[in-house]
Each structure stands twice: as C-alpha cells, then as structure tokens.
CSV table of C-alpha atoms and ligand atoms in Angstrom, one decimal:
chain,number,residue,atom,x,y,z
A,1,UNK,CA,222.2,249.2,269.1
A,2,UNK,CA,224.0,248.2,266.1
A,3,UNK,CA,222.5,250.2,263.2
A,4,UNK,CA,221.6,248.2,260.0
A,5,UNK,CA,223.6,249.3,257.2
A,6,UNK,CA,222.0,247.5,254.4
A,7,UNK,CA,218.5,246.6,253.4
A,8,UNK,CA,218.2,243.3,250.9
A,9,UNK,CA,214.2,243.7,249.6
A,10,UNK,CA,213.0,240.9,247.7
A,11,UNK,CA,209.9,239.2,246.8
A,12,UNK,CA,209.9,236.1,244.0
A,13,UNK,CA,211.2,233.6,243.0
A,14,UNK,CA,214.0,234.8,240.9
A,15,UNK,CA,215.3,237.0,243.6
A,16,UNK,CA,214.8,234.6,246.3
A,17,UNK,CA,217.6,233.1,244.4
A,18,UNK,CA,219.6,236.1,243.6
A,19,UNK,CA,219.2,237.5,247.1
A,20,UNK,CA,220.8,234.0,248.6
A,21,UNK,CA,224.3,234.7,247.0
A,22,UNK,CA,223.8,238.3,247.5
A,23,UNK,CA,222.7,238.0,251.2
A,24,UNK,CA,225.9,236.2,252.2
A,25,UNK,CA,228.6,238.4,250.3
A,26,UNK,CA,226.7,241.7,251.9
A,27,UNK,CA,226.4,240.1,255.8
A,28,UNK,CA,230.2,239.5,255.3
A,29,UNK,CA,230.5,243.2,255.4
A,30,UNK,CA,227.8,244.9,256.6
A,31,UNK,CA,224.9,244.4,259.2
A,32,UNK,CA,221.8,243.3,257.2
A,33,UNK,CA,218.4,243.5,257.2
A,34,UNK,CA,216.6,241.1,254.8
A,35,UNK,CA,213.2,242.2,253.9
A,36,UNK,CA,211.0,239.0,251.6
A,37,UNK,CA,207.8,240.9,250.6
A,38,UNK,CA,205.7,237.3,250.0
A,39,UNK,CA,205.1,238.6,246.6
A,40,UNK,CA,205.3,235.1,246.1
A,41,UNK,CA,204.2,232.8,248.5
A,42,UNK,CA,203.3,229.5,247.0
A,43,UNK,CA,205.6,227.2,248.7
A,44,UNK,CA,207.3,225.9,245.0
A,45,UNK,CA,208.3,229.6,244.5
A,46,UNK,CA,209.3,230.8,248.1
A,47,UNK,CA,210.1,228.1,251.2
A,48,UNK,CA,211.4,225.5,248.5
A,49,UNK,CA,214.2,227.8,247.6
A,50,UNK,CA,214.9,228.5,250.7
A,51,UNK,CA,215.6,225.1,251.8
A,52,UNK,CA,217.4,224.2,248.7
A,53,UNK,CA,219.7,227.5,249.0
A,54,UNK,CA,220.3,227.1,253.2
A,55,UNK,CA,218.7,230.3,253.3
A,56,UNK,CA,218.3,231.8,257.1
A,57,UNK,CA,214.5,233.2,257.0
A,58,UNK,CA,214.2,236.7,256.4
A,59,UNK,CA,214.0,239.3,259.1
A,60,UNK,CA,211.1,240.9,257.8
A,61,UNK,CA,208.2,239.6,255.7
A,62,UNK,CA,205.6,241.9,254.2
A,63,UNK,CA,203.0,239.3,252.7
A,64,UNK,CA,201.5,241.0,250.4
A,65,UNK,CA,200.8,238.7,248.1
A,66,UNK,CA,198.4,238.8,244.8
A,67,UNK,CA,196.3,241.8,244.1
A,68,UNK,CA,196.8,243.6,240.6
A,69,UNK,CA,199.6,245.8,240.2
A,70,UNK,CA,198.4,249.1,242.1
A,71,UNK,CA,197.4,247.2,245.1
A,72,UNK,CA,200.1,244.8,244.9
A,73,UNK,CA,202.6,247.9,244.8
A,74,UNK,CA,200.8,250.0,247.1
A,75,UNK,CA,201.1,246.9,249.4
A,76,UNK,CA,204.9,246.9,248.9
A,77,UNK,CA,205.6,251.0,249.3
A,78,UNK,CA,203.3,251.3,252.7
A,79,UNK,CA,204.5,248.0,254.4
A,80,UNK,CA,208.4,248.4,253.3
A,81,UNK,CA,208.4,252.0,254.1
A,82,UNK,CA,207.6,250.7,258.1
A,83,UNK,CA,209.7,248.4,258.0
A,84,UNK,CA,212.9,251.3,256.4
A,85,UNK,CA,212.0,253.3,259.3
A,86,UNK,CA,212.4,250.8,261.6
A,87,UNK,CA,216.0,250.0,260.9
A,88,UNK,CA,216.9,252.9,259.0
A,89,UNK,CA,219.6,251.7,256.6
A,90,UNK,CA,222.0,253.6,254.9
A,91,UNK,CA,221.1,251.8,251.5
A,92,UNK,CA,218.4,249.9,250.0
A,93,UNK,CA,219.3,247.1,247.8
A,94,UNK,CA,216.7,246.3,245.2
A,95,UNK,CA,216.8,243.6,242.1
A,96,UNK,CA,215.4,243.4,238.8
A,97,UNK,CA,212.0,244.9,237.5
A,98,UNK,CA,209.1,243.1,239.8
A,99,UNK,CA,206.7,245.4,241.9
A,100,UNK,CA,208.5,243.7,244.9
A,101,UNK,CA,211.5,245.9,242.9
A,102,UNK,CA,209.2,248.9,242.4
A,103,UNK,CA,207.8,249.4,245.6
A,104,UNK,CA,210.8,249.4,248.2
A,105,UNK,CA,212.7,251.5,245.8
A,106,UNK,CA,210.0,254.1,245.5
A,107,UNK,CA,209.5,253.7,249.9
A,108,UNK,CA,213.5,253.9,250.2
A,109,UNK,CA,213.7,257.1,248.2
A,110,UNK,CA,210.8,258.3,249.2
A,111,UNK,CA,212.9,258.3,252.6
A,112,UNK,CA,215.9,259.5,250.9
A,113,UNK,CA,218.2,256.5,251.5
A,114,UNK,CA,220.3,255.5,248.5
A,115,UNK,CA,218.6,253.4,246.5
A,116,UNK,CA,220.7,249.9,245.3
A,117,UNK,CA,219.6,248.6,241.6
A,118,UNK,CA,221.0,245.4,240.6
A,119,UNK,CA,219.6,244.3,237.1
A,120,UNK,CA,220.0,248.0,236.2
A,121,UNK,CA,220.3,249.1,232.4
A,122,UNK,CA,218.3,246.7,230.6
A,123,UNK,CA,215.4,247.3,228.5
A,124,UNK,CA,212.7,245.9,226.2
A,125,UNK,CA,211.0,247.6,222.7
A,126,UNK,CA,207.6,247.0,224.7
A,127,UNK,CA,207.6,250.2,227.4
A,128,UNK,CA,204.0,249.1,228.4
A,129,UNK,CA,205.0,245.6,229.7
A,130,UNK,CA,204.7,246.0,233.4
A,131,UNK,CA,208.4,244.8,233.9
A,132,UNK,CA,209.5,247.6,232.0
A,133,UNK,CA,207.7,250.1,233.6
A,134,UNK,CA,209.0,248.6,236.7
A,135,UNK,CA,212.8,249.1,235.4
A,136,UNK,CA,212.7,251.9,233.9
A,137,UNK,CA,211.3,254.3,237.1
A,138,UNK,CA,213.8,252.0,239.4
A,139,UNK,CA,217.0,253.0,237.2
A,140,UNK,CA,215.2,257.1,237.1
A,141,UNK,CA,215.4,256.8,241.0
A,142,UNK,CA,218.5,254.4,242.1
A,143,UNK,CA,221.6,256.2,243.3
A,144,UNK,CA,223.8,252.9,242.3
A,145,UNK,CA,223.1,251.4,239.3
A,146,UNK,CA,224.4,247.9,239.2
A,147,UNK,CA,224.5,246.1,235.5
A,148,UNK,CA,225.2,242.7,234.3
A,149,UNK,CA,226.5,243.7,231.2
A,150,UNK,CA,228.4,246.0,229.0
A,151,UNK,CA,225.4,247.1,227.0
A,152,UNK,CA,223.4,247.7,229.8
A,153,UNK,CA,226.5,249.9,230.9
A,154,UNK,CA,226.3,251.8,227.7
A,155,UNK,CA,222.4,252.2,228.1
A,156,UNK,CA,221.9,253.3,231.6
A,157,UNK,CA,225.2,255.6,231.1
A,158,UNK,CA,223.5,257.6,228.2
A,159,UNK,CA,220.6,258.0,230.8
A,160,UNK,CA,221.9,258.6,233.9
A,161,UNK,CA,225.1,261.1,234.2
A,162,UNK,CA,224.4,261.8,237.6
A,163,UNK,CA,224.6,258.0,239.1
A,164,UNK,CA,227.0,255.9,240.3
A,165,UNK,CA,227.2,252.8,237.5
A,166,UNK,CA,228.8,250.1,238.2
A,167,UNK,CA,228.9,246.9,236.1
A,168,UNK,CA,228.8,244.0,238.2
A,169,UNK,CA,228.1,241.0,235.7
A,170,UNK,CA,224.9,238.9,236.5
A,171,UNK,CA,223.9,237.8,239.9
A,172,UNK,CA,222.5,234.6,238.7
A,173,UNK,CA,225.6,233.4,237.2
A,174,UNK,CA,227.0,233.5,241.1
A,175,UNK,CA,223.7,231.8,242.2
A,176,UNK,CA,224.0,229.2,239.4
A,177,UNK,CA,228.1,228.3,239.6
A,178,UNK,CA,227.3,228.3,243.2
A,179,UNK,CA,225.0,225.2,242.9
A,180,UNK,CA,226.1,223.4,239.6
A,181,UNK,CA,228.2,221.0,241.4
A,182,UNK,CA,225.1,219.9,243.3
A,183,UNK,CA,222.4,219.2,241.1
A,184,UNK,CA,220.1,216.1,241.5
A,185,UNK,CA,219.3,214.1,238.5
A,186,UNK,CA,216.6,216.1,236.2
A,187,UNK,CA,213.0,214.6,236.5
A,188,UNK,CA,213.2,214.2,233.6
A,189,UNK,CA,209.7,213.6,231.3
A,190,UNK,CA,208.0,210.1,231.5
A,191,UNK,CA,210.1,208.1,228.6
A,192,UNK,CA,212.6,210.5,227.3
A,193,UNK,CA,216.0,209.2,227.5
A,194,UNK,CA,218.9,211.3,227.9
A,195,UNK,CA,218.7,214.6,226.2
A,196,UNK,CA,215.9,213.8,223.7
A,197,UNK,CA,213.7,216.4,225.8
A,198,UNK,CA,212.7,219.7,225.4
A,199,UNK,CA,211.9,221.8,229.1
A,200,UNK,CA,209.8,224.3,228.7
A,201,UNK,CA,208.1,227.5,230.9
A,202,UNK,CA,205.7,230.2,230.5
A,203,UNK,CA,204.4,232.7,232.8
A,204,UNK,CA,204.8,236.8,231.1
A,205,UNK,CA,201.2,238.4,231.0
A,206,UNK,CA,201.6,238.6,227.5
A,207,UNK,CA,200.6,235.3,227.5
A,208,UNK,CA,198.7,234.6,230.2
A,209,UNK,CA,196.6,237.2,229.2
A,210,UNK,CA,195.5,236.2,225.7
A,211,UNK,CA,194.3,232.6,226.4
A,212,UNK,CA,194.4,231.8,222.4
A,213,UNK,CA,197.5,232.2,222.1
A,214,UNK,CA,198.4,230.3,225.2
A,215,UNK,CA,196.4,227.5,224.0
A,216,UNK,CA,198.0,227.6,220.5
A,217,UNK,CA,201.2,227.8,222.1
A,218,UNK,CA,200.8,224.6,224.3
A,219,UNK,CA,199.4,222.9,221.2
A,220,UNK,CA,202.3,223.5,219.4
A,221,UNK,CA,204.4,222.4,222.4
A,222,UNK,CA,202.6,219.1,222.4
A,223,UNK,CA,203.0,218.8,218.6
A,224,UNK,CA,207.3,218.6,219.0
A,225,UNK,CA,208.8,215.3,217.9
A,226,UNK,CA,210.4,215.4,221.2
A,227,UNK,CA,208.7,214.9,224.8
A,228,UNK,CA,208.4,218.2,226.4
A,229,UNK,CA,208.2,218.9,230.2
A,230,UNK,CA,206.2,222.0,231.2
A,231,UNK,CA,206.9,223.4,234.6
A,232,UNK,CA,203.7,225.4,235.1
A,233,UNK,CA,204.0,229.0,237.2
A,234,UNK,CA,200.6,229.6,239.0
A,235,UNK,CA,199.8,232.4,237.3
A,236,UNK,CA,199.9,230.1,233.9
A,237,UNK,CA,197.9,227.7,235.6
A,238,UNK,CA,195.4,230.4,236.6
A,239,UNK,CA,194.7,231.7,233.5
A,240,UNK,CA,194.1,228.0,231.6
A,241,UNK,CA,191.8,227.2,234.4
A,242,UNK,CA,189.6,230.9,234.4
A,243,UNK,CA,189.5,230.3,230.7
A,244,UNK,CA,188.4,227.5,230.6
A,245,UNK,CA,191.3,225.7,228.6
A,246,UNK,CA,192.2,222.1,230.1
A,247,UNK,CA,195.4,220.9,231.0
A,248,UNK,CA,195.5,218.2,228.5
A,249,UNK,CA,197.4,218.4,225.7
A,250,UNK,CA,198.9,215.8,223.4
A,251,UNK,CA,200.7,213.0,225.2
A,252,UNK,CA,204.2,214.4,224.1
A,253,UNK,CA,204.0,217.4,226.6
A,254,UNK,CA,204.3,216.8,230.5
A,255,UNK,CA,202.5,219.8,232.7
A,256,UNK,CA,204.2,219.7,236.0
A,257,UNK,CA,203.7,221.9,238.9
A,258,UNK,CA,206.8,224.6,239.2
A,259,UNK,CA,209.9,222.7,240.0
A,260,UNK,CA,212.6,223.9,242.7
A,261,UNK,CA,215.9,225.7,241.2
A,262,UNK,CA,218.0,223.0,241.3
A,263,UNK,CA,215.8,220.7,239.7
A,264,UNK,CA,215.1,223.5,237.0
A,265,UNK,CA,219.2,224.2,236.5
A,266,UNK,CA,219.3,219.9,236.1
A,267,UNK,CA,216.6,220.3,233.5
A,268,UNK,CA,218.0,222.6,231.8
A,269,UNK,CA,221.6,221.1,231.7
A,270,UNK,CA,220.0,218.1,230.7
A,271,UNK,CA,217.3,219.4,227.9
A,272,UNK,CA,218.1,219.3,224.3
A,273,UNK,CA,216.4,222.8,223.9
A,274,UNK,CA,214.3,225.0,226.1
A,275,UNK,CA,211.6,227.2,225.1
A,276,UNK,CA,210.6,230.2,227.3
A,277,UNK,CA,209.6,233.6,228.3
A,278,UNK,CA,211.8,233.6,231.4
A,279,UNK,CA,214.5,235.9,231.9
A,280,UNK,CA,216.1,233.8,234.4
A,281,UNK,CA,216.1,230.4,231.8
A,282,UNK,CA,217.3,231.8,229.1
A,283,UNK,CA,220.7,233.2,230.9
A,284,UNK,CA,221.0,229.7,231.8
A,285,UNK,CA,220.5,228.4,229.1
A,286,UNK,CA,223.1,230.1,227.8
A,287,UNK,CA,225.5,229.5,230.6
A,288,UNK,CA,224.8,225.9,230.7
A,289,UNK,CA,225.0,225.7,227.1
A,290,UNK,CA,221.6,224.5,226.1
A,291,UNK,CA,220.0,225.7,223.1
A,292,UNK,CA,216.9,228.6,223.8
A,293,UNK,CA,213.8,229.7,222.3
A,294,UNK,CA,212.2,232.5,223.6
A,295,UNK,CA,208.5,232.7,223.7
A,296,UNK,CA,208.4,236.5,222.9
A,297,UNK,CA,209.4,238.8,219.8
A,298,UNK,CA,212.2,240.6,222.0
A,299,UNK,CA,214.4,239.8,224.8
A,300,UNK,CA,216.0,242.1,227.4
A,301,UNK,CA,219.5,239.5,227.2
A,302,UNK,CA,220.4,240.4,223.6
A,303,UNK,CA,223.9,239.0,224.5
A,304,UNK,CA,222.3,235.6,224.2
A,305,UNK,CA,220.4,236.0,220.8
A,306,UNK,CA,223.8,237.3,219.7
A,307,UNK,CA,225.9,234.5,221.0
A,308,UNK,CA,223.4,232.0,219.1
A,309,UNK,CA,222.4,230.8,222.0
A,310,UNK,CA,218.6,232.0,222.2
A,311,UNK,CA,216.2,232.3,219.1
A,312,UNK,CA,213.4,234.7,220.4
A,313,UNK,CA,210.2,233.9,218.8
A,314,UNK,CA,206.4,235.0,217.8
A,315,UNK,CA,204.2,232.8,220.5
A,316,UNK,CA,201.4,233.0,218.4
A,317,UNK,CA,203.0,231.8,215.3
A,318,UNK,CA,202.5,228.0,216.6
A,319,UNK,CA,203.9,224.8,215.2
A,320,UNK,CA,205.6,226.7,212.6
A,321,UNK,CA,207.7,229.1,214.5
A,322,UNK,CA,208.6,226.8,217.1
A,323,UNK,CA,209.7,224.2,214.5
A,324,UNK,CA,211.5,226.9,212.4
A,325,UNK,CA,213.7,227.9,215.5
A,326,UNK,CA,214.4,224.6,216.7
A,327,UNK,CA,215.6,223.2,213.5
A,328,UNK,CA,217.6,226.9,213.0
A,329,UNK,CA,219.4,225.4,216.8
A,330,UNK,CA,219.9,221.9,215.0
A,331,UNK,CA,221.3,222.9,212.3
A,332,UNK,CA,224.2,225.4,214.4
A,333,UNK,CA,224.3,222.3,216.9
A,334,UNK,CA,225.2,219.7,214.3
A,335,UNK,CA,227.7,222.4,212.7
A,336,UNK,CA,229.5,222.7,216.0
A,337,UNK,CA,228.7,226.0,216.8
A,338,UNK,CA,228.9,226.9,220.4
A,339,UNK,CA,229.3,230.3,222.2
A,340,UNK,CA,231.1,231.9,224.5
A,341,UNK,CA,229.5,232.3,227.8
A,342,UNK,CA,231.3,235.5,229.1
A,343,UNK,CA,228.5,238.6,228.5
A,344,UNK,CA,227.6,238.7,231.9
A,345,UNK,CA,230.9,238.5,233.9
A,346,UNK,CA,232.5,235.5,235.6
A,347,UNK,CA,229.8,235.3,238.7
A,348,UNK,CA,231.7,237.2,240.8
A,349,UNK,CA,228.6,240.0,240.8
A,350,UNK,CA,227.6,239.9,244.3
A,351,UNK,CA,231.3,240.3,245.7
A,352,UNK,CA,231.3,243.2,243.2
A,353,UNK,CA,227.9,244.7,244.6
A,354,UNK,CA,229.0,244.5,247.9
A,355,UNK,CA,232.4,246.0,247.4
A,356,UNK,CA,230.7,249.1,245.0
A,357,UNK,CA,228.1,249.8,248.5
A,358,UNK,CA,231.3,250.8,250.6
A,359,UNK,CA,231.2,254.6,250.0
A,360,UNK,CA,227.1,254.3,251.0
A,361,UNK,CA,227.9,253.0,254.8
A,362,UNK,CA,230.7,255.1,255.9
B,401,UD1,C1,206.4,238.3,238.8
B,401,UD1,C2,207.1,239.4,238.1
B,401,UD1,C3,207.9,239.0,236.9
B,401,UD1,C4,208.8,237.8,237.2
B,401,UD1,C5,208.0,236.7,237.9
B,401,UD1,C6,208.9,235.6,238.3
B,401,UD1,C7,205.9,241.6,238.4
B,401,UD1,C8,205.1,242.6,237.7
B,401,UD1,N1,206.1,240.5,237.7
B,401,UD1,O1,205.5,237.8,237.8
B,401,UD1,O2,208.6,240.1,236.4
B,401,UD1,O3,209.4,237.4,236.0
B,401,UD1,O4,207.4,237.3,239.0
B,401,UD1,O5,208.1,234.4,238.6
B,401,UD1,O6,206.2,241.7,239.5
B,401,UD1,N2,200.6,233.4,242.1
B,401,UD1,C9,200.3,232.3,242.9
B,401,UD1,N3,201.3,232.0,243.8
B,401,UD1,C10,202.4,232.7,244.0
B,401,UD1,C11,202.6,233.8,243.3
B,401,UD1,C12,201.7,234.2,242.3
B,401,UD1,O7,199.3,231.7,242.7
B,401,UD1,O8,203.2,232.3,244.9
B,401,UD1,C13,199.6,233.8,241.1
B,401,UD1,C14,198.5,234.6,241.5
B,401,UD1,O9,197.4,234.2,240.9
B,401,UD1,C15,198.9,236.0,241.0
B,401,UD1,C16,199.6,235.7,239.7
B,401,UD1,O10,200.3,234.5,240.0
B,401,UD1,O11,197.8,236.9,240.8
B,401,UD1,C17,200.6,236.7,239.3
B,401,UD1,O12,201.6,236.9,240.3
B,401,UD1,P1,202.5,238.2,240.4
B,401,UD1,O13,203.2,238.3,241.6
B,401,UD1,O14,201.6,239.4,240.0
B,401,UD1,O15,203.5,238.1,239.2
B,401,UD1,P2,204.2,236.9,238.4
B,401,UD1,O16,203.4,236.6,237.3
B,401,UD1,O17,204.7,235.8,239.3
C-alpha cells in the first residue's frame, strides 16, 4: 500500500478553515491523511464549514470533544497517537496554539516523526493564557517551523537555531482571498443600513471566565451609538448562562448564534468596526480593511496594531474604552488613513508550506 506521507491534524473552527486551503495544496503533492479531532463539534463550528469550503470529510475523527484542558489534551495525545501509528507519516502537520495543536504534536514526536508548525513564532506578554502555553511547547518540539510573519521569523529564530524556519505568510489570507469573490450578503443587524454597524465576537477565557467583566463588556457593547451584531461562540454562551447573566442587553446589540465563515468574512467587509478577542477577525479585519478593536490588553498580530488597523483594548474598562478606541478609528478613518495589508505575505502560505515539506518525504 501507498504509505501516507503527510498527516493534516486539526480540530476548530479556525483550522477547519486553514486546513481547507492547506488540505488541497498538500494532496497536490503528497498522499494525505486528514485527522479532525471534534475539538469542536457544534455544527456552526465544524459541518458548516465544511459545506461552505467543499471540504471532503476527514479520514479520521477523534471526537474528543469538551473536557478541561488535561482531559481534553490527554484525549488528543492517546487517540492521535493510534491513529500516527496507523499510517505512519513521514510528517505531522499541526496549526496554531489549540490543544487540538498541542496534543498531536506532542503524540507525533512522541513517535519521532517531524513535527509541522504553521502559526509558529508568535507570542503573547501573558505566558499563562492556555494558547500560549500551547505555542510555546509546539514551537520547543516542531522540526519545521512555519511563520506568517517577519517578526515571528525574528522571534522563533532567536529560539530555535536548530530548526528548519520557514516564513510562509498567513494561511488565512489564502483561506480568505480564496472565498472573497463569493461572499453572500452580510446578515446584517435588524435596521442598520449599510455600514452603520459594528460586528462583534468574544470567546478567550479571559473573559469567559470573569462573568463581570463579560457582563460590563456586553453592556458597553449595547451602549454604542451604532447597532452591534454579536456572534455568540458556545463557550460565551455557556458562561452567561452558568452565571446566571441573561442574554438581553440593550436593543442596540443583536446576540446571534455563531455565524458560518463566509457570513463572518461578509460581516466583516461590511461592518464599520469590529470589536474582538479573535485572532482570526482581527487579521481580517485588517485584510479587508475594516477598522478593529481588540477586546484584550495585548495581541499576538502586532503587525496590525502597527498598521493602525487594530486598537487592542482593556475589556473591563467598559463604555469608556470602547468609545475612546472607536472614536481614535474615526478620527484616522475621516483623515484618510489606511494601511498596507502586506505583514502576512500575499496568501500564497499553503503553496509555501507544502513546497518547504519536500525534504521531510523523500
Ligand atoms: C479553542 C482554542 C482557542 C481558539 C478557539 C477558536 C484551546 C485551548 N483554545 O477555544 O485558542 O481561538 O478554539 O474557536 O484549544 N463548545 C461547544 N461546542 C463546540 C465547541 C466548544 O459548546 O463545538 C463549548 C464547550 O462548552 C467547551 C467550551 O466551548 O467546554 C470551550 O471549548 P474549547 O474547545 O475548550 O475551546 P474554545 O473556547 O473553543
């Protein structure tokens, strides 16, 4: 039989979406196994995208689901380590910081194959926040380190003199130029015409986990002078619910269960500003050429605070904060300023990845 060259893992929604562009660009070279560990497995964050993106289902599924981080990447390492045996790769391909990310790298070198890491070389102040923890062992352990950027080049280089680095630009640009010329018309928030919106998501522990400041934070949100669409993750909607914090909020702001990427890349074409703690949003945000706030002190994509693009906020500071930074974006906006959208390459990442994974399969 054929052996399997390459092993895609993935396991939310953010990499469903990378791993589609990905997927295709590495089964135009090598044979492929694609491993989805149902980290997420509400249908909004995993069949959705697959329909939307024409996916093919994956070969293997691990369903592991929710459990808190030890179980959850316990689940990963045992169940992706069976599945690595099985078709013994000759490289593991892994993306971005998530215990989906964590967990098959740790199985793959466990088994010494190669270890892949796309999203490598980025960092945040807080080395407690589970995503960093997640990064950082990933880029200790990854024999390829794949970055989107030339400061995550710099970083990882100053850390890692024995790997192979590689900078790739972003994934998600690929994913996103791949789709812009198919986007449906934004749903947008009842009454708001045009661009007088605002789109908005939250999901990071660091605010799930302190329900005052989530509260505070969706007060303020529903205190805007413009209407405000809130795409709700389930974790979000979890915490509101075990703390006892109702979903209603002033009539300006619109909670709607997680919307599909395309919808989500309309909204944010569309939206007069966004306000987030999403990694993902705020590179689009910056590629579509919409305004960001970011709903934490510190973001990993300093390219975009740089740019002007993103204004990265205290989330418990409330109405003042949020109406500080968006009036700090009007003020650029009416002055003309725009950016240049070039930190993370020109979306030719996963053609980049694939071609930098030739020395691993020979
Ligand atoms: C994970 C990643 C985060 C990434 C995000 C993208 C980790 C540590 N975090 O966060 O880096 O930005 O995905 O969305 O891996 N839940 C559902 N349905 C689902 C998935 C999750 O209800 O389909 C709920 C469950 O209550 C679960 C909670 O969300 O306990 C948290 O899910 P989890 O997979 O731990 O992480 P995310 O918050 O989604």
């Amino acid at each position: 039989m054929h052996r399997t060259q390459i092993a895609l893992c993935y396991g939310t929604r953010p990499q469903v979406i990378k791993a589609s562009v990905l997927r295709s660009r590495l089964e135009a070279r090598y044979s492929v196994v694609a491993v989805d560990t149902g980290q997420h497995y509400d249908y909004e964050l995993n069949a959705l995208l697959y329909d939307q993106l024409g996916v093919r289902a994956p070969d293997a599924v691990l369903d592991v689901g929710s459990a808190g981080h030890a179980e959850q990447t316990a689940a990963v390492l045992v169940r992706a380590e069976k599945v690595l045996q099985e078709h013994r790769p000759l490289a593991v391909v892994v993306i971005g910081d998530t215990n989906s990310t964590l967990g098959c790298a740790l199985a793959a070198a466990k088994l010494r194959i190669p270890v892949v890491h796309v999203e490598a070389g980025l960092r945040a102040c807080d080395a407690l926040m589970p995503e960093e923890i997640n990064r950082r062992v990933v880029d200790a352990i990854a024999h390829v380190l794949c970055t989107p950027s030339t400061r995550a080049t710099r970083r990882i280089a100053a850390e890692r003199q024995d790997a192979v680095i590689v900078q790739t630009g972003d994934v998600a640009y690929d994913a996103l130029l791949a789709q812009a010329d198919r986007l449906p018309a934004p749903p947008v928030p009842g009454g708001a015409r045009d661009s007088r919106f605002c789109y908005a998501t939250v999901h990071r522990a660091e605010l799930t986990d302190r329900p005052a400041v989530l509260r505070g934070l969706l007060e303020a949100l529903s205190a805007l002078d413009r209407p405000v669409l809130l795409a709700l993750h389930p974790r979000t909607r979890t915490a509101l619910e075990d703390a006892g914090i109702e979903q209603r909020f002033g009539p300006n702001l619109t909670i709607v269960p997680p919307v599909g990427y395309l919808e989500s890349l309309a909204l944010a074409r569309a939206a007069e500003m966004i306000f987030t703690d999403s990694g993902g949003l705020q590179r689009e945000a910056y590629w579509m050429g919409t305004p960001c706030v970011t709903l934490r002190r510190e973001t990993e994509w300093m390219e975009t605070v740089e740019a002007g693009a993103n204004i990265p906020i205290d989330p418990a500071g409330g109405t003042p904060e949020l109406t500080r930074a968006m009036a700090e974006h009007r003020r650029r906006w009416s002055a003309g300023e725009t950016w240049p959208r070039t930190a993370y390459g020109v979306g030719d990442a996963a053609q980049r990845i694939a071609a930098a994974l030739e020395p691993l399969v020979r």
